[in-house]
Short mmCIF file of C-alpha atoms and ligand atoms in Angstrom, two decimals:
data_model
loop_
_atom_site.label_atom_id
_atom_site.label_comp_id
_atom_site.label_asym_id
_atom_site.label_seq_id
_atom_site.Cartn_x
_atom_site.Cartn_y
_atom_site.Cartn_z
CA MET F 1 -3.43 -11.13 -16.45
CA ILE F 2 -2.05 -9.52 -19.62
CA THR F 3 -1.95 -12.06 -22.45
CA GLY F 4 -0.10 -11.19 -25.62
CA ARG F 5 0.53 -13.42 -28.61
CA TYR F 6 2.77 -14.18 -31.54
CA ALA F 7 0.80 -14.92 -34.69
CA PRO F 8 3.39 -15.60 -37.40
CA SER F 9 2.48 -16.80 -40.88
CA PRO F 10 5.13 -19.44 -41.53
CA SER F 11 5.61 -18.85 -45.25
CA GLY F 12 9.37 -18.72 -44.75
CA ARG F 13 12.06 -18.27 -42.14
CA MET F 14 11.54 -15.18 -39.90
CA HIS F 15 13.22 -11.94 -40.97
CA LEU F 16 14.17 -8.96 -38.83
CA GLY F 17 10.75 -7.33 -39.22
CA ASN F 18 9.00 -10.47 -37.92
CA LEU F 19 11.51 -10.64 -35.12
CA LEU F 20 10.95 -7.01 -34.10
CA CYS F 21 7.24 -7.75 -33.87
CA CYS F 22 7.89 -10.77 -31.62
CA LEU F 23 10.34 -8.82 -29.47
CA LEU F 24 7.86 -5.98 -28.89
CA ALA F 25 4.96 -8.38 -28.25
CA TRP F 26 7.10 -10.18 -25.67
CA LEU F 27 8.35 -6.96 -24.03
CA SER F 28 4.92 -5.34 -23.95
CA ALA F 29 3.40 -8.34 -22.14
CA LYS F 30 6.36 -9.29 -19.93
CA SER F 31 7.05 -5.73 -18.75
CA LYS F 32 3.53 -5.82 -17.27
CA GLY F 33 3.99 -9.28 -15.73
CA GLY F 34 2.01 -10.95 -18.52
CA GLN F 35 2.38 -13.99 -20.77
CA VAL F 36 2.71 -14.55 -24.53
CA LEU F 37 0.93 -17.32 -26.44
CA LEU F 38 1.88 -18.73 -29.84
CA ARG F 39 -0.50 -19.24 -32.73
CA ILE F 40 0.69 -20.39 -36.14
CA GLU F 41 -1.29 -18.60 -38.88
CA ASP F 42 -1.11 -21.33 -41.49
CA LEU F 43 -4.59 -21.05 -43.01
CA ASP F 44 -2.90 -21.17 -46.38
CA THR F 45 -1.40 -24.62 -45.87
CA LEU F 46 0.33 -24.71 -49.25
CA ARG F 47 2.28 -21.53 -48.54
CA CYS F 48 2.90 -22.43 -44.89
CA PRO F 49 4.54 -25.85 -44.53
CA ARG F 50 5.02 -27.24 -41.02
CA HIS F 51 8.82 -27.11 -41.14
CA PHE F 52 8.76 -23.29 -41.27
CA ALA F 53 6.49 -23.22 -38.21
CA ASP F 54 8.92 -25.52 -36.41
CA ALA F 55 11.82 -23.24 -37.39
CA ILE F 56 9.99 -20.22 -35.91
CA VAL F 57 9.49 -22.05 -32.59
CA GLU F 58 13.15 -22.99 -32.57
CA ASP F 59 14.34 -19.48 -33.53
CA LEU F 60 12.25 -17.91 -30.76
CA ALA F 61 13.71 -20.31 -28.20
CA TRP F 62 17.26 -19.58 -29.39
CA LEU F 63 16.62 -15.84 -29.01
CA GLY F 64 15.19 -16.16 -25.49
CA LEU F 65 11.69 -15.30 -26.70
CA SER F 66 9.89 -18.61 -26.21
CA ALA F 67 6.14 -18.38 -25.86
CA ASP F 68 4.52 -19.42 -22.58
CA GLY F 69 2.20 -21.85 -24.36
CA PRO F 70 0.13 -23.53 -25.46
CA GLU F 71 2.08 -26.71 -26.15
CA PRO F 72 1.76 -27.58 -28.98
CA PRO F 73 0.94 -24.11 -30.36
CA VAL F 74 -2.45 -23.29 -31.88
CA TYR F 75 -2.43 -24.08 -35.61
CA GLN F 76 -5.09 -22.23 -37.58
CA SER F 77 -5.07 -24.99 -40.19
CA GLU F 78 -6.66 -27.30 -37.59
CA ARG F 79 -9.48 -24.98 -36.56
CA SER F 80 -11.91 -24.85 -39.50
CA GLU F 81 -14.74 -26.27 -37.38
CA ILE F 82 -14.39 -23.44 -34.90
CA TYR F 83 -14.33 -20.76 -37.59
CA LEU F 84 -17.34 -22.40 -39.23
CA HIS F 85 -19.36 -21.99 -36.04
CA TYR F 86 -18.84 -18.21 -36.01
CA TYR F 87 -19.22 -17.93 -39.77
CA LYS F 88 -22.59 -19.68 -39.53
CA GLU F 89 -23.70 -17.19 -36.94
CA LEU F 90 -23.10 -14.32 -39.37
CA GLU F 91 -24.66 -16.31 -42.19
CA ARG F 92 -27.75 -17.02 -40.11
CA ARG F 93 -28.21 -13.29 -39.68
CA GLY F 94 -28.14 -12.73 -43.46
CA MET F 95 -24.80 -10.93 -43.30
CA VAL F 96 -22.90 -13.22 -45.68
CA TYR F 97 -23.31 -13.39 -49.47
CA PRO F 98 -21.58 -15.15 -52.36
CA CYS F 99 -19.27 -13.14 -54.59
CA PHE F 100 -18.58 -14.43 -58.08
CA CYS F 101 -16.21 -11.67 -59.19
CA SER F 102 -12.95 -12.83 -60.75
CA ARG F 103 -9.59 -11.37 -59.79
CA SER F 104 -9.40 -9.44 -63.02
CA GLN F 105 -12.89 -7.98 -62.47
CA LEU F 106 -11.93 -6.91 -58.95
CA HIS F 107 -8.69 -5.37 -60.11
CA ALA F 108 -10.12 -3.60 -63.16
CA ALA F 109 -8.53 -0.22 -63.81
CA SER F 110 -11.76 1.51 -62.84
CA ALA F 111 -11.93 -0.19 -59.39
CA PRO F 112 -11.92 2.23 -56.45
CA HIS F 113 -9.02 1.90 -54.01
CA ARG F 114 -8.64 2.08 -50.26
CA SER F 115 -6.25 4.55 -48.68
CA ASP F 116 -3.78 1.66 -48.15
CA GLY F 117 -3.78 0.95 -51.88
CA GLN F 118 -5.94 -2.17 -51.76
CA VAL F 119 -8.94 -2.51 -54.02
CA LEU F 120 -12.22 -1.35 -52.49
CA TYR F 121 -14.96 -3.81 -53.35
CA ALA F 122 -17.58 -2.11 -55.52
CA GLY F 123 -20.43 -4.25 -54.17
CA THR F 124 -21.07 -5.95 -57.53
CA CYS F 125 -22.54 -9.16 -56.02
CA ARG F 126 -24.12 -7.57 -52.94
CA ASN F 127 -27.71 -7.60 -54.17
CA LEU F 128 -27.91 -10.54 -56.56
CA THR F 129 -31.31 -12.24 -56.72
CA PRO F 130 -31.50 -15.97 -55.83
CA GLU F 131 -31.99 -16.64 -59.57
CA GLN F 132 -28.83 -14.72 -60.47
CA VAL F 133 -26.89 -16.58 -57.77
CA ALA F 134 -28.11 -19.94 -59.08
CA GLU F 135 -27.16 -18.98 -62.63
CA LYS F 136 -23.67 -17.78 -61.71
CA ALA F 137 -23.06 -20.79 -59.49
CA LYS F 138 -23.28 -23.04 -62.54
CA THR F 139 -19.95 -21.80 -63.83
CA ARG F 140 -18.04 -20.56 -60.80
CA ALA F 141 -17.64 -21.42 -57.11
CA PRO F 142 -18.14 -18.19 -55.15
CA ALA F 143 -16.09 -16.69 -52.35
CA TRP F 144 -18.09 -15.34 -49.40
CA ARG F 145 -18.23 -11.75 -48.20
CA VAL F 146 -19.74 -10.07 -45.18
CA ARG F 147 -22.00 -7.02 -45.56
CA VAL F 148 -20.53 -4.09 -43.65
CA PRO F 149 -22.60 -1.18 -42.35
CA ASP F 150 -22.17 2.48 -43.28
CA GLU F 151 -20.63 3.12 -39.89
CA LYS F 152 -17.47 4.68 -38.53
CA ILE F 153 -15.46 2.35 -36.30
CA ALA F 154 -12.96 4.24 -34.16
CA PHE F 155 -10.40 3.03 -31.65
CA THR F 156 -7.28 4.21 -29.90
CA ASP F 157 -4.16 2.27 -30.74
CA GLY F 158 -1.89 1.80 -27.73
CA HIS F 159 1.06 3.08 -29.72
CA LEU F 160 -0.18 5.04 -32.74
CA GLY F 161 -3.19 6.76 -31.11
CA PRO F 162 -6.66 7.37 -32.59
CA TYR F 163 -7.63 5.66 -35.86
CA ALA F 164 -11.02 5.32 -37.55
CA GLU F 165 -12.57 4.01 -40.75
CA ASN F 166 -16.05 4.09 -42.14
CA LEU F 167 -16.52 0.44 -43.05
CA ALA F 168 -18.74 0.94 -46.10
CA ARG F 169 -16.76 3.84 -47.53
CA ASP F 170 -13.16 3.05 -46.58
CA CYS F 171 -13.19 -0.72 -46.48
CA GLY F 172 -16.15 -2.32 -48.26
CA ASP F 173 -17.65 -5.79 -47.85
CA PHE F 174 -14.72 -8.09 -47.13
CA TYR F 175 -14.03 -11.81 -47.52
CA LEU F 176 -14.86 -14.25 -44.76
CA ARG F 177 -14.23 -17.39 -46.78
CA ARG F 178 -12.45 -18.26 -49.99
CA ALA F 179 -14.04 -20.20 -52.84
CA ASP F 180 -12.08 -23.30 -51.78
CA GLY F 181 -13.62 -23.14 -48.30
CA VAL F 182 -10.60 -21.73 -46.45
CA PHE F 183 -11.63 -19.08 -43.90
CA ALA F 184 -10.19 -15.60 -44.22
CA TYR F 185 -7.58 -14.13 -41.92
CA GLN F 186 -10.00 -11.39 -40.73
CA LEU F 187 -12.41 -13.93 -39.27
CA ALA F 188 -9.85 -16.41 -37.96
CA VAL F 189 -7.75 -13.79 -36.16
CA VAL F 190 -10.76 -12.40 -34.30
CA VAL F 191 -12.10 -15.80 -33.25
CA ASP F 192 -8.67 -17.05 -32.22
CA ASP F 193 -7.55 -14.01 -30.24
CA ALA F 194 -10.87 -14.00 -28.39
CA LEU F 195 -10.91 -17.75 -27.65
CA MET F 196 -7.25 -17.75 -26.59
CA GLY F 197 -8.01 -14.97 -24.10
CA VAL F 198 -5.60 -12.53 -25.74
CA THR F 199 -5.80 -9.12 -24.10
CA GLU F 200 -3.23 -7.29 -26.23
CA VAL F 201 -2.27 -7.62 -29.87
CA VAL F 202 1.10 -6.28 -31.01
CA ARG F 203 1.64 -6.33 -34.78
CA GLY F 204 2.92 -4.35 -37.74
CA ALA F 205 1.35 -1.07 -38.84
CA ASP F 206 0.50 -2.72 -42.15
CA LEU F 207 -2.41 -4.29 -40.23
CA LEU F 208 -3.67 -1.03 -38.69
CA SER F 209 -6.30 -0.70 -41.41
CA SER F 210 -7.57 -4.23 -40.71
CA THR F 211 -8.36 -3.30 -37.12
CA PRO F 212 -11.71 -1.47 -37.64
CA ARG F 213 -12.98 -4.51 -39.57
CA GLN F 214 -11.86 -6.81 -36.81
CA LEU F 215 -13.31 -4.63 -34.03
CA TRP F 216 -16.63 -4.69 -35.83
CA LEU F 217 -16.48 -8.51 -36.07
CA TYR F 218 -15.72 -8.73 -32.33
CA ARG F 219 -18.82 -6.68 -31.68
CA GLU F 220 -21.06 -8.61 -34.06
CA LEU F 221 -19.91 -11.97 -32.66
CA GLY F 222 -20.22 -10.83 -29.05
CA LEU F 223 -16.51 -11.38 -28.37
CA GLN F 224 -14.18 -9.36 -26.15
CA ALA F 225 -11.71 -7.25 -28.17
CA PRO F 226 -8.07 -6.83 -27.07
CA GLN F 227 -6.01 -3.64 -26.85
CA PHE F 228 -4.08 -3.10 -30.09
CA TYR F 229 -0.50 -1.85 -30.47
CA HIS F 230 0.75 -1.35 -34.02
CA LEU F 231 4.47 -1.02 -34.52
CA PRO F 232 6.18 0.87 -37.31
CA LEU F 233 7.56 -1.08 -40.23
CA LEU F 234 11.22 -1.93 -40.25
CA LEU F 235 12.79 -0.94 -43.58
CA ALA F 236 16.15 -1.68 -45.11
CA ALA F 237 18.66 1.21 -45.03
CA ASP F 238 17.60 2.18 -48.56
CA GLY F 239 13.91 2.31 -47.59
CA ARG F 240 12.90 -1.03 -49.11
CA ARG F 241 10.47 -3.25 -47.22
CA LEU F 242 12.14 -6.28 -45.69
CA SER F 243 10.80 -9.50 -47.03
CA LYS F 244 11.28 -13.17 -46.42
CA ARG F 245 13.03 -13.28 -49.76
CA ASP F 246 15.83 -11.01 -48.47
CA GLY F 247 18.11 -13.85 -47.49
CA ASP F 248 20.58 -11.68 -45.60
CA GLN F 249 17.89 -10.54 -43.16
CA SER F 250 16.60 -14.02 -42.44
CA LEU F 251 17.17 -15.72 -39.11
CA GLU F 252 18.94 -18.54 -40.88
CA HIS F 253 21.63 -16.15 -42.11
CA LEU F 254 21.75 -14.04 -38.93
CA ARG F 255 22.14 -17.08 -36.66
CA ALA F 256 25.20 -18.16 -38.60
CA LYS F 257 26.78 -14.77 -37.98
CA TYR F 258 25.74 -13.55 -34.52
CA ALA F 259 24.95 -14.68 -30.99
CA PRO F 260 21.31 -14.18 -29.87
CA GLU F 261 22.30 -11.32 -27.53
CA GLU F 262 23.95 -9.52 -30.44
CA ILE F 263 20.85 -9.73 -32.63
CA ILE F 264 18.55 -8.61 -29.81
CA GLY F 265 20.93 -5.73 -28.93
CA LYS F 266 21.17 -4.45 -32.49
CA LEU F 267 17.43 -4.67 -33.02
CA ALA F 268 16.71 -2.94 -29.68
CA PHE F 269 19.07 -0.13 -30.74
CA ALA F 270 17.37 0.22 -34.15
CA CYS F 271 13.96 0.69 -32.52
CA GLY F 272 15.01 3.06 -29.74
CA LEU F 273 15.03 0.66 -26.80
CA GLN F 274 18.70 1.19 -25.99
CA GLU F 275 21.27 3.83 -26.92
CA SER F 276 23.88 1.55 -28.40
CA PRO F 277 23.78 -1.78 -30.25
CA ARG F 278 25.49 -3.58 -27.34
CA PRO F 279 24.46 -7.19 -26.77
CA THR F 280 21.51 -7.67 -24.42
CA THR F 281 18.65 -10.05 -23.62
CA PRO F 282 14.87 -9.69 -23.83
CA ALA F 283 14.70 -10.11 -20.05
CA ALA F 284 17.09 -7.18 -19.50
CA LEU F 285 15.16 -4.98 -21.95
CA ALA F 286 11.87 -5.76 -20.17
CA GLN F 287 13.17 -3.92 -17.07
CA THR F 288 13.06 -0.56 -18.83
CA PHE F 289 10.62 -1.19 -21.68
CA ASP F 290 8.24 1.64 -22.53
CA TRP F 291 6.20 2.00 -25.73
CA ALA F 292 7.08 5.73 -25.65
CA LYS F 293 10.65 4.83 -26.69
CA VAL F 294 9.49 3.14 -29.90
CA PRO F 295 9.24 5.43 -32.96
CA LYS F 296 5.81 5.92 -34.51
CA HIS F 297 7.13 6.28 -38.07
CA ASP F 298 8.89 3.67 -40.23
CA ILE F 299 12.25 2.56 -38.82
CA LEU F 300 15.20 2.52 -41.23
CA LEU F 301 17.75 -0.11 -40.29
CA PRO F 302 21.06 1.75 -39.92
CA GLU F 303 23.57 0.90 -42.65
CA LYS F 304 25.98 -1.90 -41.67
CA LEU F 305 24.18 -2.61 -38.37
CA PHE F 306 23.75 -6.23 -39.41
N1 LIG E 1 -0.09 -13.63 -39.36
C1 LIG E 1 0.10 -12.24 -39.59
C2 LIG E 1 1.53 -11.99 -40.08
O1 LIG E 1 2.41 -12.80 -39.88
C3 LIG E 1 -0.10 -11.41 -38.34
C4 LIG E 1 -1.54 -11.25 -38.03
C5 LIG E 1 -1.81 -10.45 -36.77
O2 LIG E 1 -0.90 -10.19 -35.99
O3 LIG E 1 -2.98 -10.11 -36.57
O4 LIG E 1 1.73 -10.97 -40.71
#
């Protein structure tokens, strides 16, 4: 059984980019006779109030993209005990260490950067002595990082093809837990997808570079990794990234203007699934869905489509 998932972070109402991701996750699973599960990625409870999660569930139903379960959905904010279990396993093996670096230290002008523009951790706190840790802990609560090996992790993305990163060189030791105790996305997503029995993950290409880290965690935790499909980013006609702050691209605005079939039809046209923006349904698109139709490069939303 193919099991896909939606894993939205409910920090606002969905926008067209979020919706494209849900549409492709649904089509990829359903076109193979599979199911789609819903997990709300609300680890950051302050940024992700429950009413936005409820709006996502309602928007998906309105669009004909309801998940097949579970009911209620999985909420990451309720799963700290589960993440702790896996975190402790890594800790027990000496793979976790406290990092006392401040934001400004991490983002210093001299800091090395990853290819995706993010700061590469310089390893400042990697080899602190127990005395140094005790001293630093007097003035600052640490965040917790995992020690990565000098090893290349390669995989073949179902849509974008081969991708590899050397964890030490291209990624660096990454966070597993914040100073306030909240577990990091990288750990939670691996544990959740494995425990929910997810066999395929469909998500934006902005997360492609997280995948080697996650595949390594799957291996270290003895969990079964899914197949990954990363979809191109959907950009506004002028090349800007869509964001939840772009009110005109939010589901709230779009629902006031269009029927669900119109939104699905326009979006399917923008990403190559049909030749015109005519109204359609997810179920109709599933009949002819093929990843080969979806572009591999960023998708510019045609001017005046919405
Ligand atoms: N929660 C993430 C987001 O909304 C997606 C994480 C994932 O698909 O792995 O961007």
